[in-house]
Coordinates of C-alpha atoms in Angstrom, one line a residue:
M1 CA 117.8 -58.3 -49.1
P2 CA 115.5 -59.0 -52.0
A3 CA 115.5 -56.8 -55.1
G4 CA 113.4 -53.7 -54.7
K5 CA 113.3 -50.0 -53.7
Y6 CA 114.2 -49.0 -50.1
T7 CA 114.5 -46.0 -47.9
Y8 CA 116.9 -45.7 -45.0
V9 CA 117.7 -43.7 -41.9
I10 CA 121.1 -43.9 -40.2
E11 CA 121.6 -42.6 -36.7
R12 CA 124.3 -42.5 -34.1
G13 CA 122.4 -41.2 -31.1
P14 CA 121.2 -37.6 -30.8
E15 CA 124.6 -35.9 -31.0
Y16 CA 125.0 -36.6 -34.7
T17 CA 123.0 -35.6 -37.8
R18 CA 120.8 -38.2 -39.3
G19 CA 121.6 -39.8 -42.7
N20 CA 118.6 -40.7 -44.8
G21 CA 117.7 -41.4 -48.4
S22 CA 116.6 -44.1 -50.8
F23 CA 118.2 -46.8 -53.0
E24 CA 117.3 -49.6 -55.2
I25 CA 118.6 -53.2 -55.1
K26 CA 118.7 -55.0 -58.5
S27 CA 118.9 -58.7 -58.8
G28 CA 122.5 -60.0 -59.0
S29 CA 124.1 -56.7 -58.3
T30 CA 125.6 -55.0 -55.2
T31 CA 124.4 -51.6 -54.0
E32 CA 126.7 -49.5 -51.8
I33 CA 125.7 -46.5 -49.8
K34 CA 128.1 -44.1 -48.1
E35 CA 126.9 -41.6 -45.5
K36 CA 129.0 -39.5 -43.2
L37 CA 127.2 -38.2 -40.1
S38 CA 128.3 -34.9 -38.8
R39 CA 128.3 -34.0 -35.1
L40 CA 125.7 -31.5 -33.9
I41 CA 127.4 -31.2 -30.6
N42 CA 130.0 -33.0 -28.5
M43 CA 128.3 -33.2 -25.1
A44 CA 131.1 -35.1 -23.4
S45 CA 133.6 -32.3 -24.3
K46 CA 131.3 -30.0 -22.3
G47 CA 131.3 -32.4 -19.3
W48 CA 127.9 -34.0 -20.0
W49 CA 128.0 -37.8 -20.3
S50 CA 125.1 -40.0 -21.5
G51 CA 123.7 -43.2 -20.0
E52 CA 120.4 -45.1 -19.7
L53 CA 119.0 -47.5 -17.1
H54 CA 117.0 -50.1 -18.9
V55 CA 118.9 -52.4 -21.3
H56 CA 118.0 -56.0 -22.1
R57 CA 120.9 -56.8 -24.5
S58 CA 123.5 -59.5 -24.2
A59 CA 127.0 -58.8 -22.8
K60 CA 128.6 -60.1 -26.0
D61 CA 126.8 -57.4 -28.1
I62 CA 126.7 -54.5 -25.7
E63 CA 130.1 -52.9 -26.5
L64 CA 129.2 -52.7 -30.2
L65 CA 125.7 -51.3 -29.4
I66 CA 126.7 -48.6 -27.0
R67 CA 129.6 -47.5 -29.2
A68 CA 127.2 -47.4 -32.2
E69 CA 124.8 -45.2 -30.2
D70 CA 127.5 -43.1 -28.6
L71 CA 126.1 -44.0 -25.1
H72 CA 128.6 -44.0 -22.3
I73 CA 126.9 -45.9 -19.4
A74 CA 124.6 -48.9 -19.8
P75 CA 123.9 -51.4 -17.0
I76 CA 122.5 -54.5 -18.6
I77 CA 119.7 -56.7 -17.0
T78 CA 121.0 -60.1 -16.3
W79 CA 118.7 -61.2 -13.4
W80 CA 115.0 -60.8 -13.0
N81 CA 111.9 -62.7 -11.8
R82 CA 111.9 -65.5 -14.3
S83 CA 115.6 -66.2 -14.5
N84 CA 119.0 -65.4 -13.1
K85 CA 122.0 -65.6 -15.4
W86 CA 124.3 -66.1 -12.4
K87 CA 122.4 -68.9 -10.7
N88 CA 124.8 -71.5 -12.0
S89 CA 127.6 -69.2 -13.1
Q90 CA 130.4 -67.5 -11.2
I91 CA 129.8 -63.8 -10.7
P92 CA 132.7 -61.9 -12.4
E93 CA 135.2 -60.2 -10.2
R94 CA 135.0 -57.2 -12.5
K95 CA 131.3 -56.4 -12.4
V96 CA 131.6 -53.0 -14.1
V97 CA 133.4 -53.2 -17.4
S98 CA 135.1 -50.2 -19.1
F99 CA 136.4 -50.0 -22.6
D100 CA 137.6 -47.3 -25.0
D101 CA 138.4 -45.1 -22.0
N102 CA 134.9 -43.6 -21.5
Y103 CA 132.4 -46.4 -22.0
F104 CA 131.0 -48.5 -19.1
Y105 CA 128.5 -51.3 -18.6
D106 CA 127.4 -53.1 -15.4
L107 CA 127.0 -56.8 -15.7
L108 CA 124.8 -57.2 -12.6
G109 CA 121.7 -55.1 -13.4
G110 CA 118.5 -56.6 -12.1
E111 CA 114.7 -56.0 -12.4
D112 CA 111.9 -57.0 -10.1
E113 CA 108.7 -56.7 -12.2
R114 CA 105.4 -57.8 -10.6
N115 CA 102.0 -56.4 -9.7
G116 CA 103.4 -53.4 -7.8
G117 CA 105.5 -52.4 -10.8
A118 CA 109.1 -52.6 -11.8
F119 CA 112.1 -51.7 -9.7
M120 CA 115.6 -51.8 -11.2
Y121 CA 118.8 -52.8 -9.3
F122 CA 122.3 -51.5 -10.2
N123 CA 125.8 -51.4 -8.9
M124 CA 125.3 -54.6 -6.9
E125 CA 127.9 -57.0 -5.6
K126 CA 125.5 -60.0 -6.1
P127 CA 121.9 -60.5 -7.2
V128 CA 119.0 -60.7 -4.9
D129 CA 117.1 -64.0 -5.4
I130 CA 113.7 -62.9 -6.7
T131 CA 113.0 -65.9 -8.8
R132 CA 110.6 -67.5 -6.3
A133 CA 108.6 -64.3 -5.8
Q134 CA 104.8 -64.4 -6.4
R135 CA 102.9 -61.6 -8.1
E136 CA 102.1 -59.9 -4.8
Y137 CA 104.4 -61.7 -2.3
P138 CA 106.7 -60.6 -0.9
C139 CA 106.3 -56.8 -1.2
P140 CA 108.9 -55.3 -3.6
L141 CA 110.3 -53.3 -0.7
Y142 CA 111.3 -56.5 1.0
F143 CA 113.8 -57.2 -1.8
I144 CA 114.9 -53.5 -1.9
E145 CA 115.7 -53.7 1.8
Q146 CA 117.9 -56.8 1.1
A147 CA 119.6 -54.9 -1.8
K148 CA 120.3 -51.9 0.3
K149 CA 122.5 -54.0 2.6
Q150 CA 125.0 -54.0 -0.2
P151 CA 127.1 -50.8 -0.2
G152 CA 126.4 -48.6 -3.3
A153 CA 123.3 -50.5 -4.4
W154 CA 121.1 -48.3 -6.6
I155 CA 117.3 -48.6 -6.9
D156 CA 115.6 -47.0 -9.9
I157 CA 111.8 -46.7 -9.9
E158 CA 111.3 -47.8 -13.5
K159 CA 108.1 -45.8 -14.1
P160 CA 106.2 -43.2 -12.1
F161 CA 102.8 -44.8 -12.6
W162 CA 103.5 -48.2 -11.0
W163 CA 101.2 -49.0 -8.2
D164 CA 103.8 -49.3 -5.4
V165 CA 105.6 -46.1 -6.2
P166 CA 103.9 -44.1 -3.3
V167 CA 104.9 -46.9 -0.9
A168 CA 108.6 -46.9 -2.1
L169 CA 108.7 -43.1 -1.8
A170 CA 107.2 -43.2 1.7
Y171 CA 110.1 -45.4 2.7
G172 CA 112.7 -43.3 1.0
Y173 CA 113.5 -46.0 -1.5
G174 CA 114.4 -44.8 -5.0
D175 CA 117.6 -43.2 -6.1
S176 CA 116.0 -42.2 -9.4
I177 CA 112.8 -42.5 -11.2
G178 CA 112.1 -43.2 -14.9
L179 CA 110.5 -39.9 -16.1
L180 CA 111.5 -40.8 -19.7
N181 CA 110.7 -44.5 -19.8
N182 CA 110.1 -47.3 -22.3
H183 CA 106.6 -46.4 -23.2
C184 CA 108.2 -43.7 -25.3
W185 CA 109.3 -45.4 -28.5
R186 CA 111.2 -44.0 -31.4
S187 CA 108.4 -45.0 -33.8
R188 CA 105.3 -44.5 -31.6
M189 CA 104.0 -44.4 -28.0
L190 CA 102.7 -47.3 -26.0
D191 CA 99.3 -45.9 -25.2
S192 CA 98.4 -47.8 -22.0
E193 CA 99.8 -47.9 -18.5
A194 CA 100.1 -51.7 -18.7
W195 CA 99.1 -52.9 -15.2
G196 CA 100.0 -49.6 -13.5
K197 CA 97.7 -46.8 -12.4
P198 CA 95.7 -45.8 -15.4
R199 CA 95.4 -42.2 -16.6
N200 CA 92.2 -40.4 -17.5
K201 CA 92.5 -40.3 -21.3
K202 CA 90.3 -37.2 -21.5
D203 CA 92.9 -35.3 -19.5
F204 CA 95.8 -37.1 -21.1
P205 CA 94.8 -37.9 -24.7
S206 CA 96.7 -40.1 -27.1
P207 CA 99.3 -40.3 -28.5
R208 CA 101.4 -38.4 -25.9
G209 CA 99.1 -38.9 -23.0
N210 CA 101.1 -41.7 -21.3
G211 CA 104.2 -39.5 -21.4
F212 CA 102.4 -36.5 -19.9
W213 CA 100.9 -38.8 -17.3
S214 CA 104.4 -39.8 -16.2
Q215 CA 105.4 -36.2 -15.9
H216 CA 102.2 -35.3 -14.1
I217 CA 102.9 -37.9 -11.4
Y218 CA 106.6 -36.8 -11.2
Y219 CA 105.5 -33.2 -10.6
H220 CA 103.2 -34.4 -7.8
I221 CA 106.2 -36.2 -6.2
L222 CA 108.2 -32.9 -6.3
N223 CA 105.2 -31.0 -4.9
S224 CA 105.2 -33.4 -2.0
G225 CA 108.6 -32.3 -1.0
I226 CA 110.4 -35.5 -2.2
R227 CA 113.5 -34.8 -4.2
I228 CA 114.3 -37.6 -6.6
A229 CA 116.2 -37.3 -9.8
P230 CA 114.7 -38.3 -13.2
S231 CA 116.2 -41.2 -15.1
A232 CA 115.6 -42.7 -18.6
G233 CA 115.4 -46.1 -20.1
S234 CA 114.5 -47.7 -23.4
A235 CA 114.1 -51.4 -22.7
S236 CA 116.0 -52.2 -25.9
G237 CA 116.0 -55.9 -26.4
V238 CA 112.4 -56.4 -25.3
L239 CA 110.7 -53.3 -26.8
G240 CA 111.0 -51.4 -30.0
N241 CA 113.8 -49.0 -29.2
P242 CA 117.5 -48.9 -30.0
V243 CA 119.9 -48.8 -27.0
G244 CA 120.1 -45.3 -25.6
Y245 CA 117.0 -43.9 -27.4
N246 CA 115.8 -42.6 -24.1
R247 CA 118.8 -41.4 -22.2
V248 CA 120.0 -39.2 -19.3
Y249 CA 122.9 -36.8 -19.5
V250 CA 124.8 -36.2 -16.3
F251 CA 127.3 -33.4 -15.8
T252 CA 130.5 -34.6 -14.2
G253 CA 133.0 -32.2 -15.8
G254 CA 136.4 -33.2 -16.9
K255 CA 137.7 -34.7 -20.1
N256 CA 137.3 -38.3 -18.8
L257 CA 134.2 -40.0 -17.4
E258 CA 134.4 -41.1 -13.8
Y259 CA 131.9 -43.9 -13.3
G260 CA 131.2 -43.4 -9.6
R261 CA 130.9 -39.6 -10.0
W262 CA 128.3 -40.1 -12.8
W263 CA 126.0 -42.0 -10.4
E264 CA 126.7 -39.5 -7.6
N265 CA 125.7 -36.5 -9.8
L266 CA 122.7 -38.4 -11.2
R267 CA 121.5 -38.7 -7.6
K268 CA 122.0 -35.0 -7.1
G269 CA 120.0 -34.3 -10.3
I270 CA 122.9 -32.5 -12.2
S271 CA 121.2 -33.9 -15.3
F272 CA 118.6 -33.9 -17.9
V273 CA 116.7 -36.6 -19.8
T274 CA 116.1 -36.7 -23.5
N275 CA 115.1 -38.7 -26.5
G276 CA 115.8 -35.9 -28.9
P277 CA 116.5 -32.3 -28.0
L278 CA 119.9 -31.6 -26.5
I279 CA 120.1 -28.8 -24.0
L280 CA 122.7 -27.0 -22.0
P281 CA 120.7 -25.3 -19.2
S282 CA 122.1 -22.5 -17.1
V283 CA 120.0 -20.6 -14.5
S284 CA 121.8 -17.7 -13.0
G285 CA 125.0 -19.6 -13.9
H286 CA 124.0 -22.9 -12.3
K287 CA 123.1 -26.4 -13.6
P288 CA 120.1 -28.5 -12.7
G289 CA 119.9 -29.8 -9.1
H290 CA 121.1 -26.5 -7.7
V291 CA 119.4 -25.1 -4.6
F292 CA 118.9 -21.4 -4.5
K293 CA 118.6 -20.0 -1.0
A294 CA 117.3 -16.8 0.5
D295 CA 116.2 -15.3 3.8
K296 CA 112.5 -15.0 4.6
G297 CA 110.9 -12.0 2.9
R298 CA 113.4 -11.9 0.1
T299 CA 112.5 -12.4 -3.6
V300 CA 114.6 -14.8 -5.6
K301 CA 115.0 -13.6 -9.2
L302 CA 116.6 -16.1 -11.6
D303 CA 117.9 -15.6 -15.2
V304 CA 116.9 -18.7 -17.2
K305 CA 119.1 -19.5 -20.2
L306 CA 119.3 -22.5 -22.5
D307 CA 121.4 -23.7 -25.4
L308 CA 119.5 -26.0 -27.7
V309 CA 120.4 -28.3 -30.6
G310 CA 118.8 -31.3 -32.2
N311 CA 117.6 -33.2 -35.3
D312 CA 113.9 -32.5 -34.8
P313 CA 111.9 -29.2 -35.0
V314 CA 110.9 -27.9 -31.6
D315 CA 107.3 -27.2 -30.7
S316 CA 107.8 -25.3 -27.5
I317 CA 110.1 -24.5 -24.6
E318 CA 108.5 -24.4 -21.2
I319 CA 109.3 -23.5 -17.6
I320 CA 107.4 -25.8 -15.2
K321 CA 107.1 -24.2 -11.7
N322 CA 105.6 -26.1 -8.8
G323 CA 103.9 -28.5 -11.2
S324 CA 102.3 -26.0 -13.6
V325 CA 103.5 -24.4 -16.8
E326 CA 104.8 -21.0 -15.8
R327 CA 105.9 -19.9 -19.2
T328 CA 105.8 -21.1 -22.7
V329 CA 108.2 -19.8 -25.3
S330 CA 107.9 -20.6 -29.0
F331 CA 111.1 -21.7 -30.8
A332 CA 111.0 -18.6 -33.0
E333 CA 110.8 -16.4 -29.9
F334 CA 113.5 -18.4 -28.2
N335 CA 115.8 -18.0 -31.3
S336 CA 115.1 -14.3 -31.3
N337 CA 115.7 -13.6 -27.6
G338 CA 118.3 -16.2 -26.9
G339 CA 116.9 -16.9 -23.4
L340 CA 113.8 -17.7 -21.4
G341 CA 113.6 -14.6 -19.3
F342 CA 113.6 -14.1 -15.5
L343 CA 111.7 -16.3 -13.0
Q344 CA 110.8 -15.1 -9.6
F345 CA 110.0 -16.9 -6.3
T346 CA 108.7 -15.3 -3.1
K347 CA 108.3 -18.7 -1.4
S348 CA 110.1 -22.0 -1.5
G349 CA 109.5 -24.2 -4.5
W350 CA 111.0 -25.9 -7.6
F351 CA 111.1 -25.6 -11.3
L352 CA 112.5 -27.3 -14.4
I353 CA 112.8 -26.6 -18.1
R354 CA 111.0 -28.8 -20.7
V355 CA 111.5 -28.8 -24.4
I356 CA 109.0 -30.7 -26.6
A357 CA 109.9 -31.6 -30.2
D358 CA 107.3 -31.2 -32.9
I359 CA 107.0 -35.0 -33.7
P360 CA 103.3 -35.8 -33.7
H361 CA 103.5 -39.7 -33.7
T362 CA 105.5 -40.0 -30.5
F363 CA 106.6 -38.0 -27.4
R364 CA 110.0 -36.7 -28.0
F365 CA 111.2 -34.2 -25.4
A366 CA 114.0 -33.1 -23.0
S367 CA 113.5 -32.2 -19.4
T368 CA 116.1 -30.9 -16.9
A369 CA 116.1 -32.3 -13.4
P370 CA 114.6 -29.9 -11.0
Y371 CA 116.1 -26.7 -9.6
Y372 CA 115.1 -25.9 -6.1
V373 CA 114.4 -22.6 -4.2
E374 CA 114.5 -22.4 -0.4
I375 CA 113.3 -19.2 1.2
G376 CA 113.2 -18.8 4.9
D377 CA 112.7 -21.8 7.3
E378 CA 110.2 -23.6 5.1
K379 CA 112.5 -25.5 2.7
H380 CA 109.9 -27.4 0.7
Y381 CA 106.8 -26.7 -1.3
L382 CA 104.2 -29.1 0.1
S383 CA 101.0 -29.2 -1.9
R384 CA 97.8 -30.6 -0.2
E385 CA 96.5 -31.7 -3.6
S386 CA 99.7 -33.6 -4.4
I387 CA 100.1 -35.3 -1.0
R388 CA 96.4 -36.3 -1.0
F389 CA 96.9 -37.7 -4.5
F390 CA 99.4 -40.2 -3.1
K391 CA 97.5 -40.9 0.1
D392 CA 94.4 -41.8 -2.0
W393 CA 96.6 -43.9 -4.3
V394 CA 97.9 -46.0 -1.3
D395 CA 94.3 -46.6 -0.2
E396 CA 93.4 -47.7 -3.7
R397 CA 96.4 -50.0 -3.8
I398 CA 95.6 -51.6 -0.4
G399 CA 92.2 -52.5 -1.8
Q400 CA 93.7 -54.4 -4.7
I401 CA 96.0 -56.7 -2.8
N402 CA 94.7 -60.2 -2.8
I403 CA 96.7 -62.9 -1.1
D404 CA 95.0 -66.1 0.3
D405 CA 97.5 -66.8 3.0
P406 CA 96.7 -64.4 6.0
E407 CA 100.3 -64.3 7.3
K408 CA 101.7 -63.4 3.8
L409 CA 98.9 -60.8 3.4
E410 CA 99.9 -59.2 6.6
E411 CA 103.6 -59.1 5.7
V412 CA 102.7 -57.2 2.5
L413 CA 100.1 -54.9 4.0
K414 CA 102.4 -53.7 6.8
Y415 CA 104.5 -51.8 4.2
H416 CA 101.4 -50.1 2.8
R417 CA 99.9 -49.2 6.2
K418 CA 103.1 -47.5 7.2
A419 CA 103.2 -45.7 3.8
K420 CA 99.6 -44.5 4.5
Q421 CA 100.7 -43.1 7.8
F422 CA 103.6 -41.3 6.1
W423 CA 101.3 -39.6 3.6
Q424 CA 98.8 -38.7 6.3
Q425 CA 101.5 -37.1 8.4
R426 CA 102.9 -35.3 5.4
L427 CA 99.4 -33.9 4.7
S428 CA 99.4 -32.2 8.1
L429 CA 102.6 -30.3 7.0
A430 CA 101.2 -29.0 3.8
N431 CA 101.9 -25.3 3.1
A432 CA 100.3 -24.9 -0.3
D433 CA 97.1 -25.8 -2.0

């Protein structure tokens, strides 16, 4: 480094305090800085294990990187549309590598990123050949169907606003969805939806608008009766984030991490996503993903509690119920009361807890996966507005698809037409505005 004055920040993921300061380098001399980072919390000791689902880093560096960030699971992308690392190389017998007891990385992560959006592939036995795919042909669901023939294959919908999301949901494809995705950077927000469905910037203004748009769409998904767990990804290696900046914590219990159980409980939504605040939610003694059940005519009353730590000041703590903010609690009030109060349901629905950090230049937050409430025979909250939102979305997408070959066009459109039927049928089942 050239001579001069510098400032620094040292981090090791969100579970440690930050080290920061300034120093000066003088020509011909050595400057040494020593910082000891203290633990804020040991999430693993409480049964919560961290991971993230969007890593573009090399296998030779990944052990150092995830150890440095205290990240326990990190599948790495080794095949995508433009290249396939395994085309001329033998697929390793051990596809999931473990080290230091409780750290894992998957060598066979894949990404199909085209006009319809990006879909991530994990826990595969072998890659799907997507290198000859065109921007619109074949439909992403064609490759997902191939992948699903492999036992244990996991499909992550990389962002909620990708154009083919309502089609994938209609087919039941998607084991998780990137609620906390790579448009959230440590230093700033990416302010556009790239080639995905654009937001109305009056309703979702910068700089946090893109993040709230992703959440808005996710809440519409839940309001349509589709239960899919949130995931997180940083795209370190191609975008401006360290590995694990956006991460998902999954509760598995136990002193050691079981790789298969982590994914199983991620699917169940026993989890929360974060790029800052660390939370330990408990609702009437239960973790996220729990389904509270009651007979018709009964009222479900829930005691909502939360432990919260982090490096950043907290702006607000919110309970989101059926897509709307049900309650907002200031950090001062939360500190005073030590809880979020009681929440009541007289009909089936869902809710989650969201914590937003007071960091104005980016969107730093934590969100639990949903809790669900089932009262009587109607098990789902089905909003007409939300279902129509996706039905109209599919219509708009159909109008975009431009393929010169009539046979190829028909092959793609058959997925979208069936999805349109799904959303139309679901609209007839709506039980809420």
